[in-house]
Short mmCIF file of C-alpha atoms in Angstrom, two decimals:
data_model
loop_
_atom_site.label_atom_id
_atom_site.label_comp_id
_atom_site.label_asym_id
_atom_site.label_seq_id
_atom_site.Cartn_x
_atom_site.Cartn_y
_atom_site.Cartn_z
CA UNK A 1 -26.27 -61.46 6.80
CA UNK A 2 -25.12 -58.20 4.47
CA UNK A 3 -24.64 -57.26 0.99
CA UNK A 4 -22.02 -55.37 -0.70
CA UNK A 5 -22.36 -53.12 -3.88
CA UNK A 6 -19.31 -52.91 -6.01
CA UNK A 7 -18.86 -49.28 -7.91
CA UNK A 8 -17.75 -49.82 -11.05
CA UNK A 9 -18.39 -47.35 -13.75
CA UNK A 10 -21.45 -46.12 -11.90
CA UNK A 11 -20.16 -43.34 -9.08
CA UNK A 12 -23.29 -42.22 -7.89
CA UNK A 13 -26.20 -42.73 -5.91
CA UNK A 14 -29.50 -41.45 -7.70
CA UNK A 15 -30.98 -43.30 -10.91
CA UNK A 16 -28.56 -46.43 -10.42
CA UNK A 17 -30.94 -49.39 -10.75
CA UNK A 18 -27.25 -52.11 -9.42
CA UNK A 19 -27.55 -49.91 -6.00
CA UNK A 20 -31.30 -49.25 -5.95
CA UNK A 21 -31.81 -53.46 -6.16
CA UNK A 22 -28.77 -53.96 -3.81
CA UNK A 23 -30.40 -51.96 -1.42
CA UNK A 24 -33.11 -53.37 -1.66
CA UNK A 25 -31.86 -56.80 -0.90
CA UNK A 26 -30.32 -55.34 2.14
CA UNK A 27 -33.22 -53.45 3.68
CA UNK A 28 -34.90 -57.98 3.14
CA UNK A 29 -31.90 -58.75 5.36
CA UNK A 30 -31.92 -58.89 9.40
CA UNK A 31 -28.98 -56.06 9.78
CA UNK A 32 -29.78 -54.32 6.60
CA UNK A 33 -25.93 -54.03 6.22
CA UNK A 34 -24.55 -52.62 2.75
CA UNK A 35 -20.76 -52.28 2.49
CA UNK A 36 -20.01 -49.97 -1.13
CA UNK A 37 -16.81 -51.38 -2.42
CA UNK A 38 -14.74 -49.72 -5.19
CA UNK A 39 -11.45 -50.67 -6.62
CA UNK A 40 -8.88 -48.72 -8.53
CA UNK A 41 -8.21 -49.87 -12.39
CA UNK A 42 -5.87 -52.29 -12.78
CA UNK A 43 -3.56 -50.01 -15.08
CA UNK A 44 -4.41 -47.00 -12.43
CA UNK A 45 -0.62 -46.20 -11.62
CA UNK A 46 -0.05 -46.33 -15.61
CA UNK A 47 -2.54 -43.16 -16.57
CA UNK A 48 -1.26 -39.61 -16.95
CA UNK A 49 -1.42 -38.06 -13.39
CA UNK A 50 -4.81 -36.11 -15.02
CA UNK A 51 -6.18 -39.43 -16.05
CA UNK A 52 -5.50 -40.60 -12.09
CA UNK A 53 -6.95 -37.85 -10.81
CA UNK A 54 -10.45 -37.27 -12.56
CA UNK A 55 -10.64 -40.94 -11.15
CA UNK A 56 -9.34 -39.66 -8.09
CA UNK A 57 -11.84 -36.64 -7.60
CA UNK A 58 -15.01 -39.03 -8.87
CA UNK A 59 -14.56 -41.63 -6.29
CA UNK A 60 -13.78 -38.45 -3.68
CA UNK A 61 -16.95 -36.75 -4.46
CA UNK A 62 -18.71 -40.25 -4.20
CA UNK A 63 -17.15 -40.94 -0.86
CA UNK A 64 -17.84 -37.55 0.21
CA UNK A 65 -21.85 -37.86 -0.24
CA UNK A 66 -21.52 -41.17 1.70
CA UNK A 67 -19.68 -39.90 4.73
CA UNK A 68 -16.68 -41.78 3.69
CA UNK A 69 -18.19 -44.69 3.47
CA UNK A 70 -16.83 -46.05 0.05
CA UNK A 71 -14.10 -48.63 1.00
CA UNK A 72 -11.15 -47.82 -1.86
CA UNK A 73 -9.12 -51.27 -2.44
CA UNK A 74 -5.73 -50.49 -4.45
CA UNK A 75 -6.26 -54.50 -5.98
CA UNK A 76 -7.18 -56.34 -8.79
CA UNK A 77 -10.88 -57.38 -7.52
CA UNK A 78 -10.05 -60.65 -9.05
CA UNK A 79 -7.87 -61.63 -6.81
CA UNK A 80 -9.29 -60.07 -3.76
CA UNK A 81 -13.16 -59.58 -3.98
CA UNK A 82 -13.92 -63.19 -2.90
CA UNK A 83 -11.59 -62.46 -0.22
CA UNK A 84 -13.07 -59.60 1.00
CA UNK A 85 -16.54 -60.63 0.31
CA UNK A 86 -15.93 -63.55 2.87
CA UNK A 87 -14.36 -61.52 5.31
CA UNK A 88 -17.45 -59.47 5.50
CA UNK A 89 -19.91 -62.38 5.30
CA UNK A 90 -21.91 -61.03 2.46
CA UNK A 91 -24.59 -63.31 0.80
CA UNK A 92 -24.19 -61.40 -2.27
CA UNK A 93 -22.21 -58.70 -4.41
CA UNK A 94 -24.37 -56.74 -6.80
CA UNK A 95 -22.58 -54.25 -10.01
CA UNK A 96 -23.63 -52.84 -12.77
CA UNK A 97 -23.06 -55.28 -15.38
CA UNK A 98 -20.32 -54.15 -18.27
CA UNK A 99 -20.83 -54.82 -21.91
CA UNK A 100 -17.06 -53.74 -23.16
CA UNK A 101 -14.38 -56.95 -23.66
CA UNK A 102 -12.46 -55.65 -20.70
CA UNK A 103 -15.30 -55.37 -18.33
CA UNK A 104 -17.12 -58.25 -19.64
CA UNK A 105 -13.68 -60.46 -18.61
CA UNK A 106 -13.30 -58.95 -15.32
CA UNK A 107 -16.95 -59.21 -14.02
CA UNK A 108 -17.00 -63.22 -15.26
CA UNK A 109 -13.79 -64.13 -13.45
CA UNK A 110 -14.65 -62.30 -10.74
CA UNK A 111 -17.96 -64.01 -10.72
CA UNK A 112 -16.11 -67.30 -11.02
CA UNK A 113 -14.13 -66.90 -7.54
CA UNK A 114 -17.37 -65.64 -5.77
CA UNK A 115 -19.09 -68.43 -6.92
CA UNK A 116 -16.41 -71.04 -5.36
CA UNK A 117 -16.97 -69.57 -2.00
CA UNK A 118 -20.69 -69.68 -2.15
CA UNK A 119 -21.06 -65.49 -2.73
CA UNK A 120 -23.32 -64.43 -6.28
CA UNK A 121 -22.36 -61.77 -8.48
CA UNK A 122 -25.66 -60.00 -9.46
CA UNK A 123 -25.41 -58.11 -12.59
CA UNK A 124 -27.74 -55.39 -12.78
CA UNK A 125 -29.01 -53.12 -15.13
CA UNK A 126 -25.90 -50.86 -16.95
CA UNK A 127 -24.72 -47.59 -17.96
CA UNK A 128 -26.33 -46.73 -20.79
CA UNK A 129 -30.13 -45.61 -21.56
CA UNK A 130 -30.48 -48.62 -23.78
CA UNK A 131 -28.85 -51.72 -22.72
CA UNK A 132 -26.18 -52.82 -25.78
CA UNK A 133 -27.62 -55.31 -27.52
CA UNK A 134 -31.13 -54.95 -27.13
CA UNK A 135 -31.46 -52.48 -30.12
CA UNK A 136 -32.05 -55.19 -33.27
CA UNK A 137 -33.78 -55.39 -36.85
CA UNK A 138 -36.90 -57.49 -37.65
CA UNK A 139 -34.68 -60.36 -37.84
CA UNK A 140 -33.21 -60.35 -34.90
CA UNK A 141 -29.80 -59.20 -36.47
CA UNK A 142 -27.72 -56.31 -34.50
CA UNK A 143 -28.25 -52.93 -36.37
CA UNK A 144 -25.10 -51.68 -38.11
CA UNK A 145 -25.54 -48.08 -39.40
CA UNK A 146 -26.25 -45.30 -36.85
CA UNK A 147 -29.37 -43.90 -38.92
CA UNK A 148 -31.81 -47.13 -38.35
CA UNK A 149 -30.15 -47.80 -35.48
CA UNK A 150 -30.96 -44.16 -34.01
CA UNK A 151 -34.96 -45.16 -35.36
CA UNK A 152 -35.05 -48.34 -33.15
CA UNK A 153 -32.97 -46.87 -30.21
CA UNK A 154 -35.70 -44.17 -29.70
CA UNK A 155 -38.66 -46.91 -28.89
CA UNK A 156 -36.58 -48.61 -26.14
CA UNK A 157 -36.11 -45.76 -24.28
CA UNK A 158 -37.39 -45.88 -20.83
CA UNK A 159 -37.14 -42.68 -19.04
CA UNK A 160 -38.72 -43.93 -15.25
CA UNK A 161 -35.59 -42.98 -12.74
CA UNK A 162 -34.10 -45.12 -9.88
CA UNK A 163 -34.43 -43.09 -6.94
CA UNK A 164 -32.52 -44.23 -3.58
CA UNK A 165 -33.49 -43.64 -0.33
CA UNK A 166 -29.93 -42.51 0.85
CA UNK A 167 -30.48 -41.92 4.49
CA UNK A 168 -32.81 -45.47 4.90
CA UNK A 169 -29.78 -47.47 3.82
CA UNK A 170 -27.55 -48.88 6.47
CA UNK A 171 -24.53 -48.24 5.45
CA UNK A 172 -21.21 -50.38 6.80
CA UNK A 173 -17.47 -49.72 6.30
CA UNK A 174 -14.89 -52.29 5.78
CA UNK A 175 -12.82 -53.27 8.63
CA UNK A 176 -9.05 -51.54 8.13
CA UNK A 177 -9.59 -50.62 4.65
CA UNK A 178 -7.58 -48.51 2.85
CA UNK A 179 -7.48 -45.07 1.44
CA UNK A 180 -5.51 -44.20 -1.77
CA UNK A 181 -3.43 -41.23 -2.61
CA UNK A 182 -2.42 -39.81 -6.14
CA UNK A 183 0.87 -38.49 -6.81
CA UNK A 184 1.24 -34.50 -7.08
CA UNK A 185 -0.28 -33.56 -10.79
CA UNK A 186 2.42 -31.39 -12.31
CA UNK A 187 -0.82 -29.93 -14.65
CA UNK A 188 -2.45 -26.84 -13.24
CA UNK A 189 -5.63 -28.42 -14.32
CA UNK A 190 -7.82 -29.11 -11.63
CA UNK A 191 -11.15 -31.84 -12.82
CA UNK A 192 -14.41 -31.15 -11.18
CA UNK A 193 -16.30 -34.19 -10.88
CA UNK A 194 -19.31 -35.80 -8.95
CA UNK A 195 -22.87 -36.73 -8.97
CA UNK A 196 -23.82 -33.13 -7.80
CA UNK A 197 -21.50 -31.59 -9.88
CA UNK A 198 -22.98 -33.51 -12.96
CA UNK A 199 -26.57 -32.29 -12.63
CA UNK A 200 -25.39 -28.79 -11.97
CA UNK A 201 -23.23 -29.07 -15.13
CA UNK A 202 -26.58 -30.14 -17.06
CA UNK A 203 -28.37 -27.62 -15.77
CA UNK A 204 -26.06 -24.62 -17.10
CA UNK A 205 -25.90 -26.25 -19.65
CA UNK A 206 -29.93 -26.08 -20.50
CA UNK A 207 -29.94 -22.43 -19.94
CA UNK A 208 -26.44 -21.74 -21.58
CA UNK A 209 -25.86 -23.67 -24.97
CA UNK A 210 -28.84 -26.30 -25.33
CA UNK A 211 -30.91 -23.78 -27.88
CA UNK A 212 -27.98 -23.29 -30.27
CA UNK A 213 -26.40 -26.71 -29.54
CA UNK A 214 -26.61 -28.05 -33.39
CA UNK A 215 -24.54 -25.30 -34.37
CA UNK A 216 -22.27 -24.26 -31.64
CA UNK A 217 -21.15 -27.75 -30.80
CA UNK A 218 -18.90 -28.07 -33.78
CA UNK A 219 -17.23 -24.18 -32.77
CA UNK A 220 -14.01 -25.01 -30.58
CA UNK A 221 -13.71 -21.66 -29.24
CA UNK A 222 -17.18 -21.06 -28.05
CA UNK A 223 -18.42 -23.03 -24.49
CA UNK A 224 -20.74 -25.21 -27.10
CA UNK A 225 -21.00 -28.61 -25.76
CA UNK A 226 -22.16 -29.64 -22.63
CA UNK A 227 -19.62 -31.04 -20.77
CA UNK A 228 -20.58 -33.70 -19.49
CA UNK A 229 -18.74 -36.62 -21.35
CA UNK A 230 -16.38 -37.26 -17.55
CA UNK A 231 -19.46 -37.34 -15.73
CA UNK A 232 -21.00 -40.11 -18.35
CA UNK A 233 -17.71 -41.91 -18.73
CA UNK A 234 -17.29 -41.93 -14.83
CA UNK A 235 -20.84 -42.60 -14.52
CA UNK A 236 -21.61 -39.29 -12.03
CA UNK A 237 -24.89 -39.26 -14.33
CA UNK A 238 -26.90 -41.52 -16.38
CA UNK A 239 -27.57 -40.56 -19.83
CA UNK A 240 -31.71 -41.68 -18.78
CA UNK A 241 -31.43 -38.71 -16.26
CA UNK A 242 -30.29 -36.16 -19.25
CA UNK A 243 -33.01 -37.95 -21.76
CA UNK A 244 -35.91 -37.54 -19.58
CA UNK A 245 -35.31 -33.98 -19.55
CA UNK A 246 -35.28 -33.23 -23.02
CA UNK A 247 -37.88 -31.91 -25.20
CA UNK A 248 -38.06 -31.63 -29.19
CA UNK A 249 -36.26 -28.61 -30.03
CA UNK A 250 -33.85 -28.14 -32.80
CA UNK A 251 -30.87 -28.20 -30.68
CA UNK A 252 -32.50 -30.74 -27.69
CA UNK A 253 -33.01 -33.19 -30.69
CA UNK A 254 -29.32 -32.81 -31.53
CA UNK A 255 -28.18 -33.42 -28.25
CA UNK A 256 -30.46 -36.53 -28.03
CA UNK A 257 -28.76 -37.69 -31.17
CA UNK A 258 -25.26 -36.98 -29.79
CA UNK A 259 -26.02 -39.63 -26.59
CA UNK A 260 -27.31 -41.89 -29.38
CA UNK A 261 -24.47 -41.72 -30.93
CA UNK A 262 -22.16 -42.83 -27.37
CA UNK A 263 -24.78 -45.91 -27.06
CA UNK A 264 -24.24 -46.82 -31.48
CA UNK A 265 -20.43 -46.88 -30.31
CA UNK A 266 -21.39 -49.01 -27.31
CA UNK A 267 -23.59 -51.57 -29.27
CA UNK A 268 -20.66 -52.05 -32.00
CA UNK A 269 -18.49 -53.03 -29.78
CA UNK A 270 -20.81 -55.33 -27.72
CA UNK A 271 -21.23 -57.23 -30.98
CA UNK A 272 -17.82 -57.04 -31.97
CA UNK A 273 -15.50 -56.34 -28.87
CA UNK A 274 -12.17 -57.60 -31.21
CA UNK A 275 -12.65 -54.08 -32.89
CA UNK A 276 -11.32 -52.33 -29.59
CA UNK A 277 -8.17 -53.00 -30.84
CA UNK A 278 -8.71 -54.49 -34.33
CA UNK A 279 -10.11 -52.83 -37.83
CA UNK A 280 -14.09 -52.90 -38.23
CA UNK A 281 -13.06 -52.95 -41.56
CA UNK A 282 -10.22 -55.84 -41.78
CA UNK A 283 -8.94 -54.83 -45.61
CA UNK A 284 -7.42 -51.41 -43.62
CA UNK A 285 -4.94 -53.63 -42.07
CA UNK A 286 -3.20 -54.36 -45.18
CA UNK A 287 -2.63 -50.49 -46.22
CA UNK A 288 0.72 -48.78 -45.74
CA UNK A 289 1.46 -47.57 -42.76
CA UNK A 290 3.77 -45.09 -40.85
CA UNK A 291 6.11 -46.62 -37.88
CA UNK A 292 5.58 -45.49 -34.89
CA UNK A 293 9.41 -46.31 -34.13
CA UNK A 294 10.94 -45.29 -37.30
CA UNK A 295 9.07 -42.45 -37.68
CA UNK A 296 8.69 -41.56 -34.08
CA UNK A 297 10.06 -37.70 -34.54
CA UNK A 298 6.57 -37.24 -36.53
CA UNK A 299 4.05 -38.94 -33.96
CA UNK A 300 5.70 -36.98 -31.12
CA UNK A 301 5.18 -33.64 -33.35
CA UNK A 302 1.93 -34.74 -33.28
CA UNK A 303 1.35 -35.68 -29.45
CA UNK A 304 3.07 -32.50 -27.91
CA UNK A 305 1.72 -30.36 -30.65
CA UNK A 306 4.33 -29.12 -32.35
CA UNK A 307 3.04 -29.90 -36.25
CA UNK A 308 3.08 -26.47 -37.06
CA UNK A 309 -0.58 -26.60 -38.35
CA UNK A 310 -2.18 -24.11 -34.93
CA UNK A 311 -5.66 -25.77 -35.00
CA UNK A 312 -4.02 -29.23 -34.31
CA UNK A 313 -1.28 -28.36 -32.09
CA UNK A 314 -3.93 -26.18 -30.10
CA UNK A 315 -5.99 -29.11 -29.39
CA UNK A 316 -3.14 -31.51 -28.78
CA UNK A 317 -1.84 -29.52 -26.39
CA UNK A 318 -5.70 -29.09 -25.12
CA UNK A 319 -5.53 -32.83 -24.47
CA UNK A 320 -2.34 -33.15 -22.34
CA UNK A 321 -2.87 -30.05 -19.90
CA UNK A 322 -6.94 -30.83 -19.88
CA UNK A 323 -7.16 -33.68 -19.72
CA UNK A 324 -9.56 -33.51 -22.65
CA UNK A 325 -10.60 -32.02 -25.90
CA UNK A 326 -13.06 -30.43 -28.12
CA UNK A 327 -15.24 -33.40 -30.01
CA UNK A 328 -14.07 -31.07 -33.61
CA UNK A 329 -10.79 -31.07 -32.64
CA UNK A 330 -10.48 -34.82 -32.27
CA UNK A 331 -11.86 -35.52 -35.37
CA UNK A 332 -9.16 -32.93 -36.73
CA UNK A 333 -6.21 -34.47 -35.15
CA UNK A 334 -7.03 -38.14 -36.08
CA UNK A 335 -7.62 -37.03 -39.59
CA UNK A 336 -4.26 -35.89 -39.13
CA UNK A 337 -2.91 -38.67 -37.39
CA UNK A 338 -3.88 -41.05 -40.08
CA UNK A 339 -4.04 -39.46 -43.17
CA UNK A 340 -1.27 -36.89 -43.06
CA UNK A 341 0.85 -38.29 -41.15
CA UNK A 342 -0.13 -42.45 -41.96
CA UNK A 343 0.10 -43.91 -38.99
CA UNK A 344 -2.81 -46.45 -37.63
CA UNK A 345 -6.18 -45.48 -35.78
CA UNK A 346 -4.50 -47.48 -32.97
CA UNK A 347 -1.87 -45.40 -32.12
CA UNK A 348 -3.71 -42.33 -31.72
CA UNK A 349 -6.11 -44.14 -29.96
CA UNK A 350 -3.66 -45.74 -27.07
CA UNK A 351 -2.56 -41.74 -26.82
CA UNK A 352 -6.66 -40.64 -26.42
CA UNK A 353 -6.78 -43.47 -23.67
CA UNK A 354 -3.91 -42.35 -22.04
CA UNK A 355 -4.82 -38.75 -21.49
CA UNK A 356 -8.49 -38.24 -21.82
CA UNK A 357 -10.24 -37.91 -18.37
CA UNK A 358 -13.57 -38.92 -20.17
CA UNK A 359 -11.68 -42.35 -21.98
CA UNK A 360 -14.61 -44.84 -22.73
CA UNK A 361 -13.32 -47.99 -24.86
CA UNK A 362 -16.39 -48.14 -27.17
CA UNK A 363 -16.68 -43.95 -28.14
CA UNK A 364 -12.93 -43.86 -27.98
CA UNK A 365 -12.03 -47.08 -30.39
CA UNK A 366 -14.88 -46.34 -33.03
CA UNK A 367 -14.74 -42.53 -32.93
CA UNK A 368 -11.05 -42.94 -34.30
CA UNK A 369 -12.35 -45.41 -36.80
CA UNK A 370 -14.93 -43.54 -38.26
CA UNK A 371 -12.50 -40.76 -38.79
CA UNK A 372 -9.77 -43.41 -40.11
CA UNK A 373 -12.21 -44.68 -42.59
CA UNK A 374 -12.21 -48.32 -41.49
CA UNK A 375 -15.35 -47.83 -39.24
CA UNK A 376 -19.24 -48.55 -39.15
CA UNK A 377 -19.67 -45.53 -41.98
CA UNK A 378 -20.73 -46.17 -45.36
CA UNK A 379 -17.88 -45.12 -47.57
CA UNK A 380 -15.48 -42.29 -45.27
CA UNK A 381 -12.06 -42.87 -45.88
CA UNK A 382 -12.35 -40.15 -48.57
CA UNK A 383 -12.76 -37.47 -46.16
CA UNK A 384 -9.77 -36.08 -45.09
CA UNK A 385 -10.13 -32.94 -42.67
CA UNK A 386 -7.79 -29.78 -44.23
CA UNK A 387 -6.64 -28.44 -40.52
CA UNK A 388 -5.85 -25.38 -41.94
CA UNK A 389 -9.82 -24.89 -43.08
CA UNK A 390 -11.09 -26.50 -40.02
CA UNK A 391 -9.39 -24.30 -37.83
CA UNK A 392 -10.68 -20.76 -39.93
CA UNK A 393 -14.08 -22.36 -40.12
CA UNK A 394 -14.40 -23.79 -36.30
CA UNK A 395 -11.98 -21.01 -34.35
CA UNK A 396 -12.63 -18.21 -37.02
CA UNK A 397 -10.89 -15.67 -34.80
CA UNK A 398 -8.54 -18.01 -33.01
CA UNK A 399 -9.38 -17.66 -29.72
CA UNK A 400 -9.01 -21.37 -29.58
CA UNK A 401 -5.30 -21.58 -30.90
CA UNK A 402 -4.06 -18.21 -28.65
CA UNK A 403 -5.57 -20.09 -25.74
CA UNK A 404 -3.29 -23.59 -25.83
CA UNK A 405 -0.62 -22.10 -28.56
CA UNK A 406 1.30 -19.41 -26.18
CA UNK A 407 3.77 -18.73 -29.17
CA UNK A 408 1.26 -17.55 -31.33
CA UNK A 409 -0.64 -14.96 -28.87
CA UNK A 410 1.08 -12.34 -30.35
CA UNK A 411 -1.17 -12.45 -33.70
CA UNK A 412 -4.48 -11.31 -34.00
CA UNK A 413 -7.51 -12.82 -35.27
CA UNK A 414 -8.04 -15.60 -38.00
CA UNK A 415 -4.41 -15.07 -39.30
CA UNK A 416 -3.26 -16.75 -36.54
CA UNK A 417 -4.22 -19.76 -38.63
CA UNK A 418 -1.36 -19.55 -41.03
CA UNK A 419 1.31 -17.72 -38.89
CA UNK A 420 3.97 -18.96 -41.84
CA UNK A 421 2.13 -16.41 -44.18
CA UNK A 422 3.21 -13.47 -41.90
CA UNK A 423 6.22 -11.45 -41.24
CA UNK A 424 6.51 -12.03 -37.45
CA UNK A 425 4.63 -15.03 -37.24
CA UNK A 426 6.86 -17.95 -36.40
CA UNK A 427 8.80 -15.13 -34.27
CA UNK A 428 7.91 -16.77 -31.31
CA UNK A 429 9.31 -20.26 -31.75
CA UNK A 430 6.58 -21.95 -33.03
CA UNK A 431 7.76 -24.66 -36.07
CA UNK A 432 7.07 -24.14 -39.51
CA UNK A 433 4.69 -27.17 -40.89
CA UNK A 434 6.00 -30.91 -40.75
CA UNK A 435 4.35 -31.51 -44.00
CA UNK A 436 2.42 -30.21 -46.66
CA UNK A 437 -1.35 -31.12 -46.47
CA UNK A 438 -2.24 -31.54 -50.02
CA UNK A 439 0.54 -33.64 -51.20
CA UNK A 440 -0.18 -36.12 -47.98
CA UNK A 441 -3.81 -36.33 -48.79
CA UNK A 442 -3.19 -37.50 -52.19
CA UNK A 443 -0.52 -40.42 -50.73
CA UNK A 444 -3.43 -40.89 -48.54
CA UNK A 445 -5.71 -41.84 -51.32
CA UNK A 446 -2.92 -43.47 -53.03
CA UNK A 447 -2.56 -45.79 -50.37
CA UNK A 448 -6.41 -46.82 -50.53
CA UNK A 449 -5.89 -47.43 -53.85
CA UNK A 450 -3.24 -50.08 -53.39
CA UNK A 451 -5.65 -52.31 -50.68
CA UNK A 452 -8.43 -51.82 -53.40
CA UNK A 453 -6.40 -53.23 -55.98
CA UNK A 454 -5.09 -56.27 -54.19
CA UNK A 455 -8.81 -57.07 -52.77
#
């Protein structure tokens, strides 16, 4: 008699209440056998080589702190966990239980085939500090504005850890399993992942940018934010493990609100997972909108960032050597996106999930609708970011442009914002702007006005 523990989103070993009750079923076993099981995404061999390997160095760094013991499956669990699962002779198979449409899908079906061959899927606990869901109003309704929501979230907070006895747990490898190997990254970015890695990331950045968090999150050229959204999307760390730590400071309270914010995103989507894919705000299908085919020389201005507006094309090309980008920046470049250059939340969103190491379906889907307008805030749509103003205000000396923008390192400063202005300043190659910003802002706002007249 054994168990098996599948990884899912959850690649560590400390404060992970699926593995703490898995092995604890094992150690009530006669062998006290527990077999870790992960398998690759289904659409693995379909990310950007950056996106496969931050998946790539998690599971490493996982495998690594259990002496290679993680069995790595290159299959669709679907079709292959009952398999496996018999194979092994496991009574059971505990996970982390998802609460996104995709994982929701995957962990029934697979539940499904277990269940035919006499094997239970426990579902335990999940990745998030407050399980989606449980946050409601008096009535019993789901909360929909981030404010009360924030109120409620704060008294279901449970800060006790899950702490695993590593070294009691008898660990067992699957018989003739197989490894996985990633293609050669042509990006000189390497990603730095794992539990350990996590924590130590946390902890620099207590001492390094927790005081002045509040203000120097929003500054893309300072080291502001904590960097730690791989580790959370990954799960290398559990957001209960960074919340138990926290006091009441100014910028600790911020910081608090910020993983609020990730669980908000979370909740809205548990509630309503169609909104993945589909407007929170249905009247925003029926505006006018860009095509991505017809008017594919503008979105690919746009994803190898070469707008001619620095700020954006700085952070776009951020995102495609990275592997990620500043939380400012994205905001800038899907105001951009959608209301300069009209196209819909969704394409910029299918970009985000192709290239972001730190993708997560709820933050990513809802952060681009609250920027489109067509989100879970009250009345947005009229805020349109100026990317010429964000970038003086947020990379006042453009550090942050000379850094991605190699064409533009040969100005100094804040000018660098508005090379077009200067002499010398598209000398380098870099394009003149696509578009001007105040005339699309106003067809922006014209094109509100048409869905608000036919409602």
């Amino acid at each position: 008699m054994s168990r098996a523990f599948w990884f899912r989103k959850d690649l560590r070993l400390q404060d992970n209440q699926a593995l703490t009750h898995a092995a604890a079923l094992a150690h009530s076993d006669l062998d006290n056998s527990l077999f870790p099981l992960f398998f690759l995404p289904n659409d693995y061999h379909d990310l950007s080589p950056l996106r496969q390997h931050s998946v790539f160095a998690s599971v490493s760094s996982l495998r690594l702190d259990l002496q290679d013991l993680v069995s790595v499956f290159d299959k669709d669990p679907l079709e292959s966990m009952a398999s496996i699962a018999k194979t092994l002779g496991v009574t059971s198979v505990v996970a982390t239980e998802s609460f996104n449409k995709k994982g929701i899908a995957e962990q029934v079906s697979v539940s499904k085939e277990l269940a035919k061959i006499g094997i239970e899927l426990e579902l335990v606990g999940s990745n998030y500090a407050v399980v989606p869901g449980s946050v409601r109003k008096d009535d019993g309704t789901n909360v929909r504005v981030y404010s009360p929501f924030y109120k409620r979230w704060l008294l279901e907070l449970d800060f006790r850890p899950f702490a695993l006895d590593v070294q009691s747990v008898n660990w067992a490898k699957v018989p003739e399993s197989f490894d996985f190997s990633l293609p050669i990254s042509q990006s000189p970015f390497e990603v730095k992942a794992g539990e350990e890695f996590a924590k130590r990331t946390f902890a620099r950045f207590q001492k390094r940018a927790l005081a002045d968090y509040s203000q120097a999150r929003n500054r893309m050229d300072l080291a502001g934010t904590s960097q730690l959204s791989h580790a959370l999307a990954h799960g290398e760390i559990h957001p209960r493990t960074l919340l138990a730590q926290l006091g009441n400071s100014e910028g600790e309270e911020v910081f608090r609100k910020e993983i609020a914010w990730r669980e908000f995103y979370a909740d809205v989507l548990f509630h309503n997972p169609e909104t993945e894919s589909e407007y929170y705000e249905p009247r925003f299908a029926k505006m006018r909108y860009s095509d991505p085919i017809k008017d594919a020389a503008l979105l690919e201005a746009w994803q190898q960032g070469r707008t001619g507006f620095p700020a954006v094309d700085a952070a776009m090309r951020q995102l495609v050597t990275t592997g990620w980008m500043h939380n400012r920046a994205r905001m800038m470049v899907a105001s951009f996106l959608v209301k300069d250059l009209h196209f819909e939340w969704q394409v910029g969103a299918d970009w985000f999930e192709k290239h972001l190491t730190d993708f997560d379906p709820a933050s990513n889907a809802h952060g681009w609708q609250w920027t489109a307008g067509s989100g879970t805030d009250a009345s947005p749509y009229y805020r349109v970011f100026n990317p010429i103003l964000q970038g003086k205000k947020f990379d006042p000396n453009g550090d942050y442009v000379r850094r991605f923008v190699h064409e533009l390192e040969h100005i100094s400063g804040g000018q660098v914002h508005e090379p077009w202005l200067l002499i010398d300043g598209l000398a380098q190659g870099y394009p003149a702007p696509i578009l001007d910003h105040a005339t699309e802002r106003n067809e922006s706002l014209a094109r509100l006005e048409e869905i608000k007249v036919r409602n």
